[in-house]
Amino acid sequence: MTNVDTREEQKRVEALHSYEILDTKEEKEFDNLVKLAAQVCDVPFAKLNFLDGVRSWSKANFGNDVKETPQEAAFCHYTIQDETYMVVEDTLKDDRFRNFAFVVESPNVRFYAGFNIKGKGQNIGTICVLGQEPKQLSDAQLESLAIIANEVESRLELKKKNKDLATLTAFLEASVEAMLIVNPETQKIEHKNSNGNELLSKLISENDDRPLNELFPGWNYLDELKKWHEAGGKHPVKMETSLENIEGEEVFLEVNTTQKYGKWLIAFQNITQRKLIEKDLKQEKKLSDTIINALPSHFYMFDEEMNFIRWNKNIVETTGRTEEELVDLSPADFFEGEDIQRVSEYVRRTMNGFEGSIQADLVMKDGSKEPYLYHAIAFENSGKKYFLGTGQSVAEQVEYQSSLKNLINEKEVLLQEVHHRVKNNLAVISGFLQLQELISEDEGTKSVLLSNYMRVKSMAMIHEELYKAKDFTGIDFEHYLKEVLTVLTDKLSPNEKDIKLNISSESIYMNLNQAVPLALIVNELVSNAYTFAFDGRDEGNVWVRLKLKEDEIYLSVEDDGIGLPEDFKFEESPTLGTTLVMSYSEQINADVNISSEKGTHYELRFSNNTSKSGSNLHTEV
């Protein structure tokens, strides 16, 4: 290891950094020079290295891909300590290098020659050639390496000047309003450029040659410049500030300073108009904040990455979270459990154009919850999308809905009990009628009692269906129809005759205002078929069909019996049964068609009014 003067090494490294060559991309012009060096010296390896005090970094390589090594483990570390160059004809015979990793291991370097690359009078790097056999270079080869090293230096200087020129050109182009070139030691202005506007003339009198600290005493930007200069002034310093012009008016400025060729290049941009607009915008924002905070509901706004960017004080007060905590939250962070997925999906749909509301339980900082109704929209501004909306507590409404639900449940229990009692009472009445029919000896009386028994039984069975289903607005009429027809067959089918009942029905949900009248109509028509259709006949068929087509219900009761008398007019029949059928048909607005060609055929057609509910019957008999 060699001893290196720390201060000199610092100067050398500073000189290297001024060229801004470290860690740049490979460039063909340097690659070609390295290749030329290897060919001139007839060796397999050549490199262009720069040493930054810590490492030896290769700008160009030939025959070797190693990009960097620790500086003190590199041959070039020793080269830059010489004035011009260093040649090691046999590394195994040199105590400094015989144990180097590159010597005893791959690539087994036995020969090295390196010429220094100079910048600002400092050895900042080397152009070096390496071989795997001991070697001597001729004078011509050494001279060629020196020429190549000089060419590298020339190209580095050219690149540096081009960069400086580009920086200065960019600076001048950016100085659209005013520019000063200032001596940093004296703070004297050496050059002024106003670019055709009056900014500088209103800040500095034409013949005033005082330094900046006297021209603008107390200007905060000068304090920043002083700190920047003492720190080395490597990167431009930019600041928004203000000055009083000659007329005593405040001028807002954007000042940008860079240091080139030992001078401060200070560019001024007048931003007074922008600052006035910003002031107006701040006033508008203050007004909008006042309005938003006055809202009785929550107000929130997220950007398209779901960063929380605006809210009103109600969210802070309600959730118990601080302003700092809210900044880090997304919409889903305010919810728990299944609500997280629901809210996330709602946000996604809203950002894609959906407009609607969602109810979810807002989770407070202390873990408590409260139901809220949220409504949001997505909108675009300056090419960006935002998610904006309001949230309103619905705790009172939810509590009210809960009480209503309890009332409805109580009502349903009450209705269930009512239907149960009605069913029981009708069962008692039908039982009395059946008992009376059994003890009566008069056939006419028995027939009347049986008919009324079946009518009461038909209504009782509807209440029983309601009680079982716990649905008090309607019933599945198919199920009821099969039950009631089974009872009718058992009660009315003559033992001495073979009468078959054929049922064809669809599942049709029917409200009570239609179901009860239709049940009584079926009872009357089927009872009539069993009682009168097969007089003098030993057998026969009865068909009952029920179907739904395009919201209209079709009921058909048909038999293949003896048919109706020739002069029979249904609407003029004086019997109770026909009167009931006509009355109930009118109640449900049914069209009735009767034919008697081969037996008797009744057909009713009416609309299925599923929207109507209830069980109030107003039947005139």
Coordinates of C-alpha atoms in Angstrom, one line a residue:
M1 CA 0.0 0.0 0.0
T2 CA 1.3 3.5 -0.8
N3 CA 1.0 6.7 1.1
V4 CA -1.2 9.3 -0.6
D5 CA -1.5 13.0 0.5
T6 CA -5.1 13.4 1.4
R7 CA -5.4 17.0 0.2
E8 CA -3.7 16.3 -3.1
E9 CA -6.0 13.3 -3.5
Q10 CA -9.0 15.4 -2.9
K11 CA -7.9 17.9 -5.5
R12 CA -7.4 15.1 -8.0
V13 CA -10.8 13.6 -7.4
E14 CA -12.5 17.0 -7.6
A15 CA -10.8 17.5 -11.0
L16 CA -12.1 14.1 -12.1
H17 CA -15.7 15.0 -11.1
S18 CA -15.6 18.2 -13.0
Y19 CA -15.5 16.2 -16.3
E20 CA -18.7 14.3 -15.3
I21 CA -17.4 11.1 -17.0
L22 CA -17.9 8.6 -14.1
D23 CA -20.7 6.0 -14.5
T24 CA -21.5 7.1 -18.0
K25 CA -22.4 4.8 -20.9
E26 CA -19.9 3.2 -23.2
E27 CA -18.9 5.4 -26.2
K28 CA -17.5 4.2 -29.4
E29 CA -14.8 6.9 -29.7
F30 CA -13.2 5.7 -26.4
D31 CA -13.7 2.0 -27.3
N32 CA -11.8 2.5 -30.5
L33 CA -8.9 4.3 -28.8
V34 CA -8.6 1.4 -26.3
K35 CA -8.7 -1.2 -29.0
L36 CA -6.0 0.8 -30.9
A37 CA -3.8 0.8 -27.8
A38 CA -4.0 -3.0 -27.5
Q39 CA -3.2 -3.5 -31.2
V40 CA -0.3 -1.1 -31.2
C41 CA 1.2 -2.9 -28.2
D42 CA 0.2 -6.4 -29.4
V43 CA -1.5 -7.4 -26.1
P44 CA -4.8 -9.1 -25.4
F45 CA -6.1 -6.5 -22.9
A46 CA -6.5 -2.7 -22.8
K47 CA -8.5 -0.4 -20.6
L48 CA -9.4 3.3 -20.1
N49 CA -9.7 3.7 -16.3
F50 CA -10.7 6.7 -14.0
L51 CA -9.9 6.6 -10.3
D52 CA -12.3 8.4 -7.9
G53 CA -10.5 7.7 -4.6
V54 CA -12.4 4.5 -3.9
R55 CA -12.4 2.5 -7.1
S56 CA -10.9 2.2 -10.5
W57 CA -13.8 2.5 -13.0
S58 CA -13.4 1.5 -16.7
K59 CA -14.9 3.8 -19.2
A60 CA -13.8 1.5 -22.0
N61 CA -12.5 -2.1 -22.1
F62 CA -10.9 -4.4 -24.7
G63 CA -10.6 -8.1 -24.1
N64 CA -11.8 -7.8 -20.5
D65 CA -15.3 -7.1 -19.1
V66 CA -14.3 -6.1 -15.5
K67 CA -16.0 -2.7 -15.0
E68 CA -14.6 -1.6 -11.7
T69 CA -12.2 -2.8 -8.9
P70 CA -11.1 -1.3 -5.5
Q71 CA -8.7 1.5 -6.3
E72 CA -5.7 0.2 -4.2
A73 CA -6.1 -3.3 -5.9
A74 CA -5.5 -1.7 -9.4
F75 CA -2.2 -1.2 -11.2
C76 CA -3.4 2.2 -12.2
H77 CA -3.4 3.3 -8.6
Y78 CA 0.4 3.3 -8.8
T79 CA 0.5 4.8 -12.3
I80 CA -1.3 8.0 -11.3
Q81 CA 1.4 8.6 -8.6
D82 CA 4.0 8.9 -11.3
E83 CA 4.2 11.9 -13.6
T84 CA 3.5 10.4 -16.9
Y85 CA 3.5 6.6 -17.2
M86 CA 4.4 3.3 -15.5
V87 CA 5.6 0.0 -17.2
V88 CA 5.9 -3.3 -15.4
E89 CA 7.6 -5.8 -17.7
D90 CA 7.2 -8.8 -15.4
T91 CA 4.7 -8.6 -12.5
L92 CA 6.1 -11.6 -10.8
K93 CA 9.5 -9.8 -10.5
D94 CA 7.9 -6.7 -9.0
D95 CA 7.3 -6.9 -5.2
R96 CA 4.3 -4.5 -5.5
F97 CA 2.4 -6.8 -7.8
R98 CA 3.6 -10.4 -7.5
N99 CA 0.7 -11.2 -5.0
F100 CA -2.0 -9.2 -6.8
A101 CA -5.2 -11.2 -7.4
F102 CA -5.1 -10.3 -11.1
V103 CA -1.5 -11.7 -11.2
V104 CA -1.9 -15.0 -9.3
E105 CA -5.4 -15.6 -10.6
S106 CA -7.3 -15.1 -13.8
P107 CA -6.5 -13.3 -16.0
N108 CA -2.9 -13.9 -14.8
V109 CA -1.5 -10.5 -15.8
R110 CA 2.3 -10.7 -16.3
F111 CA 2.8 -7.4 -18.2
Y112 CA 1.4 -3.9 -17.6
A113 CA 1.9 -0.4 -19.1
G114 CA -0.2 2.7 -18.3
F115 CA -0.1 6.3 -19.4
N116 CA -1.7 9.0 -17.2
I117 CA -4.8 10.9 -18.4
K118 CA -4.6 14.5 -17.1
G119 CA -7.3 16.9 -16.3
K120 CA -6.9 20.3 -14.7
G121 CA -3.3 19.4 -14.1
Q122 CA -4.2 16.3 -12.1
N123 CA -3.8 12.6 -13.0
I124 CA -7.5 11.6 -13.1
G125 CA -7.0 8.2 -14.9
T126 CA -5.0 6.0 -17.2
I127 CA -4.9 4.4 -20.6
C128 CA -3.3 1.0 -20.0
V129 CA -2.4 -2.2 -21.8
L130 CA -2.0 -5.7 -20.1
G131 CA -0.6 -9.0 -21.2
Q132 CA -0.3 -12.6 -19.9
E133 CA 3.4 -12.9 -20.8
P134 CA 6.4 -10.7 -19.8
K135 CA 7.0 -8.0 -22.3
Q136 CA 9.1 -4.9 -23.3
L137 CA 7.6 -2.0 -25.3
S138 CA 9.5 -0.3 -28.0
D139 CA 10.0 3.4 -28.1
A140 CA 7.5 3.6 -30.9
Q141 CA 4.9 1.7 -28.9
L142 CA 5.5 4.0 -25.8
E143 CA 5.1 7.1 -28.1
S144 CA 1.9 5.7 -29.5
L145 CA 0.5 5.1 -26.0
A146 CA 1.4 8.7 -25.1
I147 CA -0.4 10.0 -28.3
I148 CA -3.5 7.9 -27.4
A149 CA -3.5 9.3 -23.9
N150 CA -3.3 12.9 -25.3
E151 CA -6.2 12.1 -27.6
V152 CA -8.3 10.9 -24.7
E153 CA -7.4 14.1 -22.8
S154 CA -8.4 16.2 -25.8
R155 CA -11.8 14.5 -26.1
L156 CA -12.5 14.9 -22.4
E157 CA -11.8 18.6 -22.6
L158 CA -14.0 18.9 -25.7
K159 CA -16.8 17.1 -24.0
K160 CA -16.5 19.3 -20.9
K161 CA -16.5 22.5 -22.9
N162 CA -19.6 21.3 -24.9
K163 CA -21.4 20.5 -21.6
D164 CA -20.5 23.9 -20.2
L165 CA -21.6 25.6 -23.4
A166 CA -24.9 23.7 -23.3
T167 CA -25.4 24.6 -19.7
L168 CA -24.8 28.2 -20.3
T169 CA -27.0 28.2 -23.4
A170 CA -29.8 26.6 -21.5
F171 CA -29.3 29.2 -18.8
L172 CA -29.5 32.0 -21.2
E173 CA -32.6 30.6 -22.9
A174 CA -34.2 30.1 -19.5
S175 CA -33.5 33.8 -18.6
V176 CA -36.6 35.0 -20.4
E177 CA -36.8 38.1 -18.3
A178 CA -33.5 39.1 -16.7
M179 CA -30.0 37.7 -16.0
L180 CA -27.1 38.8 -13.9
I181 CA -23.5 37.6 -13.9
V182 CA -22.1 38.3 -10.5
N183 CA -18.7 38.0 -8.9
P184 CA -19.3 35.7 -5.8
E185 CA -16.5 37.2 -3.8
T186 CA -17.6 40.9 -4.1
Q187 CA -21.2 40.3 -5.1
K188 CA -20.7 42.9 -7.8
I189 CA -22.7 42.7 -11.0
E190 CA -20.4 42.2 -13.9
H191 CA -23.1 41.9 -16.6
K192 CA -26.8 42.5 -16.9
N193 CA -29.2 41.2 -19.5
S194 CA -32.9 42.3 -19.4
N195 CA -34.0 40.5 -22.5
G196 CA -36.0 43.4 -23.7
N197 CA -38.2 43.9 -20.7
E198 CA -38.2 46.4 -17.9
L199 CA -37.8 44.0 -14.9
L200 CA -34.1 44.9 -14.1
S201 CA -34.6 48.6 -14.8
K202 CA -37.3 48.7 -12.1
L203 CA -35.2 46.8 -9.7
I204 CA -31.7 48.4 -10.2
S205 CA -31.0 52.0 -11.3
E206 CA -29.0 52.2 -14.5
N207 CA -25.8 53.7 -12.9
D208 CA -26.1 51.9 -9.5
D209 CA -23.0 49.7 -9.2
R210 CA -23.3 48.7 -5.6
P211 CA -23.0 45.0 -4.7
L212 CA -26.1 42.9 -4.3
N213 CA -26.0 42.9 -0.5
E214 CA -26.1 46.7 -0.6
L215 CA -28.7 46.9 -3.4
F216 CA -31.0 44.5 -1.6
P217 CA -30.2 44.5 2.1
G218 CA -32.1 41.9 4.0
W219 CA -32.9 39.9 0.9
N220 CA -33.4 36.3 2.1
Y221 CA -32.2 34.9 -1.2
L222 CA -28.7 36.2 -0.7
D223 CA -28.4 34.2 2.6
E224 CA -29.3 31.1 0.6
L225 CA -26.7 31.9 -2.0
K226 CA -24.0 32.4 0.6
K227 CA -24.7 29.0 2.1
W228 CA -24.8 27.4 -1.3
H229 CA -21.5 29.0 -2.3
E230 CA -19.7 27.9 0.9
A231 CA -21.0 24.3 0.3
G232 CA -19.3 24.2 -3.1
G233 CA -22.2 25.4 -5.3
K234 CA -22.4 22.1 -7.3
H235 CA -26.1 22.1 -8.1
P236 CA -28.2 25.1 -9.1
V237 CA -30.2 26.8 -6.4
K238 CA -33.8 27.8 -7.1
M239 CA -36.1 29.9 -4.9
E240 CA -39.3 31.9 -5.0
T241 CA -38.8 35.2 -3.3
S242 CA -39.8 38.9 -3.5
L243 CA -38.2 42.3 -3.7
E244 CA -39.3 46.0 -3.6
N245 CA -38.7 47.7 -6.9
I246 CA -37.5 51.4 -7.2
E247 CA -41.1 52.5 -6.9
G248 CA -41.7 50.7 -3.7
E249 CA -43.9 48.0 -5.2
E250 CA -43.5 44.3 -4.2
V251 CA -42.3 42.1 -7.1
F252 CA -42.5 38.4 -6.8
L253 CA -39.6 36.5 -8.4
E254 CA -38.5 33.0 -9.2
V255 CA -34.7 33.2 -9.0
N256 CA -32.4 30.4 -10.4
T257 CA -28.6 30.5 -9.8
T258 CA -25.9 28.3 -11.2
Q259 CA -22.1 28.6 -11.0
K260 CA -20.0 28.5 -14.1
Y261 CA -16.4 29.7 -14.7
G262 CA -16.3 30.9 -11.1
K263 CA -19.2 33.3 -11.6
W264 CA -22.8 33.3 -10.3
L265 CA -25.3 33.3 -13.2
I266 CA -28.6 34.6 -11.7
A267 CA -31.8 34.4 -13.7
F268 CA -34.9 36.2 -12.7
Q269 CA -38.5 35.3 -13.7
N270 CA -41.3 37.7 -12.8
I271 CA -44.0 35.6 -11.2
T272 CA -46.0 38.5 -9.6
Q273 CA -49.1 37.8 -11.8
R274 CA -48.9 34.1 -10.9
K275 CA -48.7 34.9 -7.2
L276 CA -51.7 37.2 -7.5
I277 CA -53.7 34.4 -9.1
E278 CA -52.5 32.0 -6.5
K279 CA -53.7 34.5 -3.8
D280 CA -57.1 34.6 -5.5
L281 CA -57.1 30.8 -5.7
K282 CA -56.3 30.6 -2.0
Q283 CA -59.3 32.9 -1.3
E284 CA -61.5 30.7 -3.5
K285 CA -60.2 27.6 -1.7
K286 CA -60.9 29.2 1.7
L287 CA -64.5 29.9 0.5
S288 CA -64.9 26.4 -0.8
D289 CA -63.5 24.9 2.4
T290 CA -66.0 27.0 4.4
I291 CA -68.8 25.7 2.3
I292 CA -67.6 22.1 2.4
N293 CA -67.1 22.3 6.2
A294 CA -70.6 23.7 6.6
L295 CA -72.1 20.6 5.0
P296 CA -74.1 18.4 7.5
S297 CA -72.7 15.3 5.8
H298 CA -69.2 13.9 5.2
F299 CA -67.4 15.2 2.1
Y300 CA -64.4 13.3 0.6
M301 CA -62.2 13.4 -2.5
F302 CA -59.7 10.8 -3.7
D303 CA -57.4 10.8 -6.8
E304 CA -57.3 7.8 -9.2
E305 CA -54.7 6.1 -7.1
M306 CA -57.1 6.4 -4.1
N307 CA -55.0 8.9 -2.3
F308 CA -57.1 10.9 0.2
I309 CA -56.7 14.5 -1.0
R310 CA -59.6 16.4 0.5
W311 CA -62.2 16.1 3.2
N312 CA -64.3 18.2 5.5
K313 CA -64.1 18.6 9.3
N314 CA -67.1 16.3 9.8
I315 CA -64.9 13.2 8.9
V316 CA -62.3 14.2 11.4
E317 CA -64.8 14.8 14.1
T318 CA -66.9 11.7 13.4
T319 CA -64.1 9.1 12.9
G320 CA -61.8 10.5 15.6
R321 CA -58.9 10.3 13.2
T322 CA -56.3 13.2 12.8
E323 CA -55.6 15.0 9.6
E324 CA -52.2 13.3 9.4
E325 CA -53.9 9.8 9.8
L326 CA -56.5 10.6 7.1
V327 CA -53.8 11.3 4.5
D328 CA -52.6 7.7 4.5
L329 CA -56.1 6.1 4.2
S330 CA -57.9 4.8 1.1
P331 CA -61.7 4.3 0.9
A332 CA -61.6 0.7 2.0
D333 CA -59.7 1.5 5.1
F334 CA -62.8 3.0 6.7
F335 CA -64.6 -0.4 6.7
E336 CA -64.4 -4.0 8.0
G337 CA -65.5 -7.5 6.9
E338 CA -67.7 -7.9 3.9
D339 CA -68.1 -4.1 3.5
I340 CA -64.4 -3.8 2.4
Q341 CA -65.1 -5.8 -0.8
R342 CA -68.5 -4.1 -1.4
V343 CA -67.0 -0.6 -1.0
S344 CA -64.0 -1.5 -3.2
E345 CA -66.3 -2.8 -6.0
Y346 CA -68.5 0.3 -5.6
V347 CA -65.4 2.6 -6.0
R348 CA -64.3 0.6 -9.1
R349 CA -67.7 0.8 -10.7
T350 CA -68.1 4.5 -9.9
M351 CA -64.7 5.3 -11.5
N352 CA -66.0 3.5 -14.6
G353 CA -69.1 5.7 -14.9
F354 CA -71.6 4.2 -12.5
E355 CA -73.8 6.6 -10.5
G356 CA -75.5 5.3 -7.4
S357 CA -75.3 4.9 -3.7
I358 CA -74.1 2.3 -1.2
Q359 CA -74.8 1.7 2.5
A360 CA -72.0 0.4 4.7
D361 CA -70.9 0.6 8.4
L362 CA -68.3 3.3 8.9
V363 CA -65.6 2.1 11.4
M364 CA -64.4 4.8 13.8
K365 CA -60.9 5.0 15.2
D366 CA -62.1 3.5 18.5
G367 CA -63.6 0.5 16.7
S368 CA -67.3 1.6 16.9
K369 CA -69.5 1.5 13.9
E370 CA -72.3 3.5 12.4
P371 CA -74.3 2.9 9.2
Y372 CA -73.7 5.5 6.5
L373 CA -75.2 6.1 3.1
Y374 CA -72.6 7.1 0.5
H375 CA -73.1 8.7 -2.9
A376 CA -70.1 9.4 -5.2
I377 CA -69.3 10.3 -8.7
A378 CA -66.1 10.3 -10.8
F379 CA -64.9 13.3 -12.7
E380 CA -61.9 14.4 -14.7
N381 CA -59.8 17.5 -14.3
S382 CA -56.6 18.3 -16.3
G383 CA -56.4 14.7 -17.5
K384 CA -56.7 13.1 -14.1
K385 CA -59.6 11.2 -12.6
Y386 CA -61.1 11.9 -9.2
F387 CA -63.5 10.1 -6.9
L388 CA -65.7 12.6 -5.0
G389 CA -68.8 12.1 -2.8
T390 CA -70.7 12.6 0.4
G391 CA -71.7 10.3 3.3
Q392 CA -74.7 10.7 5.5
S393 CA -75.4 8.9 8.7
V394 CA -78.5 6.7 8.5
A395 CA -78.4 5.4 12.0
E396 CA -81.8 6.8 12.8
Q397 CA -83.3 5.4 9.6
V398 CA -81.8 2.0 10.2
E399 CA -83.2 2.0 13.8
Y400 CA -86.6 3.1 12.5
Q401 CA -86.5 0.3 9.8
S402 CA -85.6 -2.2 12.5
S403 CA -88.6 -1.1 14.5
L404 CA -90.8 -1.3 11.4
K405 CA -89.5 -4.8 10.7
N406 CA -90.3 -5.8 14.3
L407 CA -93.8 -4.3 13.8
I408 CA -94.2 -6.2 10.6
N409 CA -93.1 -9.4 12.3
E410 CA -95.6 -8.8 15.0
K411 CA -98.3 -8.1 12.4
E412 CA -97.4 -11.4 10.6
V413 CA -97.6 -13.3 13.9
L414 CA -101.0 -11.6 14.5
L415 CA -102.2 -12.4 11.0
Q416 CA -101.0 -16.0 11.4
E417 CA -103.0 -16.3 14.6
V418 CA -106.1 -14.7 12.9
H419 CA -106.0 -17.1 10.0
H420 CA -105.5 -19.9 12.4
R421 CA -108.5 -18.9 14.4
V422 CA -110.6 -18.3 11.2
K423 CA -109.6 -21.7 9.9
N424 CA -110.6 -23.3 13.2
N425 CA -113.9 -21.4 13.3
L426 CA -114.7 -22.4 9.7
A427 CA -113.8 -25.9 10.6
V428 CA -116.3 -25.8 13.5
I429 CA -119.0 -24.4 11.2
S430 CA -118.2 -27.0 8.5
G431 CA -118.3 -29.7 11.2
F432 CA -121.7 -28.5 12.3
L433 CA -122.9 -28.6 8.7
Q434 CA -121.5 -32.0 8.2
L435 CA -123.1 -33.3 11.4
Q436 CA -126.4 -31.7 10.5
E437 CA -126.2 -33.3 7.1
L438 CA -125.6 -36.7 8.6
I439 CA -128.6 -36.6 10.9
S440 CA -130.9 -35.1 8.4
E441 CA -133.4 -37.5 6.7
D442 CA -134.6 -35.2 4.0
E443 CA -132.5 -35.6 0.8
G444 CA -133.0 -32.0 -0.3
T445 CA -131.8 -30.7 3.1
K446 CA -128.9 -33.1 3.0
S447 CA -127.9 -31.8 -0.4
V448 CA -128.1 -28.1 0.7
L449 CA -126.1 -28.8 3.9
L450 CA -123.4 -30.7 1.9
S451 CA -123.1 -27.9 -0.6
N452 CA -122.7 -25.3 2.2
Y453 CA -120.3 -27.7 3.9
M454 CA -118.0 -27.8 0.8
R455 CA -118.2 -24.0 0.4
V456 CA -117.1 -23.4 4.0
K457 CA -114.5 -26.2 3.7
S458 CA -113.1 -24.5 0.6
M459 CA -112.6 -21.2 2.4
A460 CA -111.2 -23.0 5.5
M461 CA -108.6 -24.7 3.4
I462 CA -107.4 -21.4 2.0
H463 CA -106.8 -20.1 5.5
E464 CA -105.0 -23.3 6.4
E465 CA -102.7 -22.8 3.3
L466 CA -102.0 -19.2 4.5
Y467 CA -101.2 -20.4 8.0
K468 CA -98.8 -23.1 6.8
A469 CA -97.0 -20.9 4.3
K470 CA -96.9 -17.8 6.6
D471 CA -97.7 -15.7 3.6
F472 CA -100.8 -13.7 4.1
T473 CA -101.1 -12.0 0.8
G474 CA -101.6 -15.0 -1.5
I475 CA -101.2 -18.7 -2.1
D476 CA -99.9 -21.2 -4.6
F477 CA -103.2 -22.1 -6.2
E478 CA -102.0 -25.3 -7.9
H479 CA -101.3 -26.9 -4.5
Y480 CA -104.6 -25.6 -3.0
L481 CA -106.6 -26.8 -6.1
K482 CA -105.3 -30.4 -5.8
E483 CA -106.1 -30.4 -2.0
V484 CA -109.6 -29.1 -2.4
L485 CA -110.5 -31.3 -5.3
T486 CA -109.4 -34.4 -3.3
V487 CA -111.8 -33.4 -0.6
L488 CA -114.6 -32.8 -3.2
T489 CA -114.0 -36.2 -4.8
D490 CA -114.2 -38.0 -1.4
K491 CA -117.4 -36.2 -0.4
L492 CA -119.3 -36.1 -3.7
S493 CA -118.2 -39.1 -5.9
P494 CA -121.1 -41.6 -5.9
N495 CA -120.1 -45.1 -4.8
E496 CA -122.2 -46.7 -7.5
K497 CA -120.6 -44.8 -10.3
D498 CA -117.1 -44.6 -11.7
I499 CA -116.4 -40.9 -12.2
K500 CA -112.8 -39.9 -12.8
L501 CA -111.4 -36.5 -11.9
N502 CA -108.5 -35.3 -14.1
I503 CA -106.4 -32.3 -13.0
S504 CA -104.0 -30.3 -15.2
S505 CA -102.5 -27.3 -13.4
E506 CA -99.5 -25.0 -13.4
S507 CA -97.9 -23.4 -10.3
I508 CA -99.6 -20.0 -10.1
Y509 CA -99.2 -17.6 -7.2
M510 CA -102.5 -15.8 -6.7
N511 CA -103.5 -13.0 -4.3
L512 CA -106.4 -13.6 -1.9
N513 CA -108.8 -11.2 -3.6
Q514 CA -108.7 -13.6 -6.6
A515 CA -107.9 -16.9 -4.9
V516 CA -110.9 -17.0 -2.6
P517 CA -113.5 -16.3 -5.3
L518 CA -111.8 -18.7 -7.7
A519 CA -111.8 -21.4 -5.1
L520 CA -115.6 -21.0 -4.6
I521 CA -116.2 -21.1 -8.4
V522 CA -114.2 -24.3 -8.7
N523 CA -116.2 -25.8 -5.8
E524 CA -119.5 -24.9 -7.4
L525 CA -118.6 -26.1 -10.9
V526 CA -117.1 -29.4 -9.8
S527 CA -119.9 -30.1 -7.3
N528 CA -122.4 -29.5 -10.1
A529 CA -120.5 -31.9 -12.4
Y530 CA -120.6 -34.7 -9.7
T531 CA -124.3 -34.0 -8.8
F532 CA -126.0 -33.4 -12.2
A533 CA -123.7 -34.3 -15.1
F534 CA -124.0 -38.1 -14.9
D535 CA -127.6 -38.6 -14.1
G536 CA -128.5 -42.0 -15.5
R537 CA -124.9 -42.8 -16.3
D538 CA -122.6 -45.3 -14.6
E539 CA -119.3 -43.6 -15.4
G540 CA -117.8 -40.4 -16.6
N541 CA -114.9 -37.9 -16.6
V542 CA -114.4 -34.5 -15.1
W543 CA -111.5 -32.3 -16.2
V544 CA -110.1 -29.3 -14.3
R545 CA -107.4 -27.3 -16.1
L546 CA -105.6 -24.2 -14.8
K547 CA -102.8 -22.4 -16.6
L548 CA -101.2 -19.0 -16.9
K549 CA -100.5 -17.4 -20.2
E550 CA -99.1 -13.9 -20.7
D551 CA -100.3 -12.7 -17.2
E552 CA -103.8 -14.1 -17.8
I553 CA -105.2 -17.1 -15.9
Y554 CA -107.4 -19.7 -17.7
L555 CA -109.7 -22.0 -15.7
S556 CA -111.5 -24.8 -17.4
V557 CA -114.0 -27.2 -15.8
E558 CA -115.3 -29.8 -18.3
D559 CA -117.3 -33.1 -18.1
D560 CA -118.5 -35.6 -20.6
G561 CA -121.9 -36.0 -19.0
I562 CA -125.4 -35.3 -20.3
G563 CA -124.9 -31.6 -20.8
L564 CA -127.2 -28.6 -20.1
P565 CA -130.9 -28.5 -21.1
E566 CA -131.5 -26.9 -24.5
D567 CA -133.2 -23.8 -23.0
F568 CA -130.7 -23.4 -20.2
K569 CA -129.4 -19.8 -19.7
F570 CA -126.6 -19.7 -17.1
E571 CA -127.1 -16.0 -16.3
E572 CA -130.9 -16.6 -15.7
S573 CA -130.6 -19.7 -13.6
P574 CA -132.3 -19.2 -10.2
T575 CA -130.1 -21.6 -8.3
L576 CA -127.6 -20.4 -5.6
G577 CA -124.7 -22.2 -7.2
T578 CA -125.1 -20.4 -10.5
T579 CA -125.6 -17.1 -8.7
L580 CA -122.4 -17.6 -6.8
V581 CA -120.4 -18.5 -9.9
M582 CA -121.7 -15.3 -11.7
S583 CA -121.1 -13.1 -8.7
Y584 CA -117.5 -14.4 -8.1
S585 CA -116.7 -14.2 -11.8
E586 CA -117.7 -10.5 -11.8
Q587 CA -115.6 -9.9 -8.7
I588 CA -112.4 -11.1 -10.4
N589 CA -113.4 -9.5 -13.7
A590 CA -113.5 -12.9 -15.5
D591 CA -114.9 -13.6 -18.9
V592 CA -117.1 -16.7 -18.7
N593 CA -117.7 -19.0 -21.7
I594 CA -120.1 -22.0 -21.5
S595 CA -120.6 -24.7 -24.1
S596 CA -122.7 -27.9 -24.0
E597 CA -122.0 -30.1 -27.0
K598 CA -120.5 -33.2 -25.5
G599 CA -121.1 -32.6 -21.8
T600 CA -120.6 -29.2 -20.2
H601 CA -117.6 -27.0 -20.6
Y602 CA -117.0 -23.8 -18.4
E603 CA -114.1 -21.6 -19.2
L604 CA -113.0 -18.5 -17.2
R605 CA -110.3 -16.0 -18.2
F606 CA -109.0 -13.1 -16.1
S607 CA -105.8 -11.1 -15.4
N608 CA -103.5 -12.2 -12.7
N609 CA -103.3 -9.1 -10.5
T610 CA -100.3 -10.0 -8.4
S611 CA -99.8 -6.4 -7.3
K612 CA -103.0 -6.5 -5.3
S613 CA -103.1 -8.2 -1.9
G614 CA -105.5 -8.7 0.9
S615 CA -108.5 -10.9 1.6
N616 CA -111.4 -8.6 1.9
L617 CA -114.4 -10.1 0.0
H618 CA -117.5 -8.2 -0.8
T619 CA -119.8 -10.7 -2.4
E620 CA -123.5 -10.2 -2.9
V621 CA -125.5 -13.5 -3.0

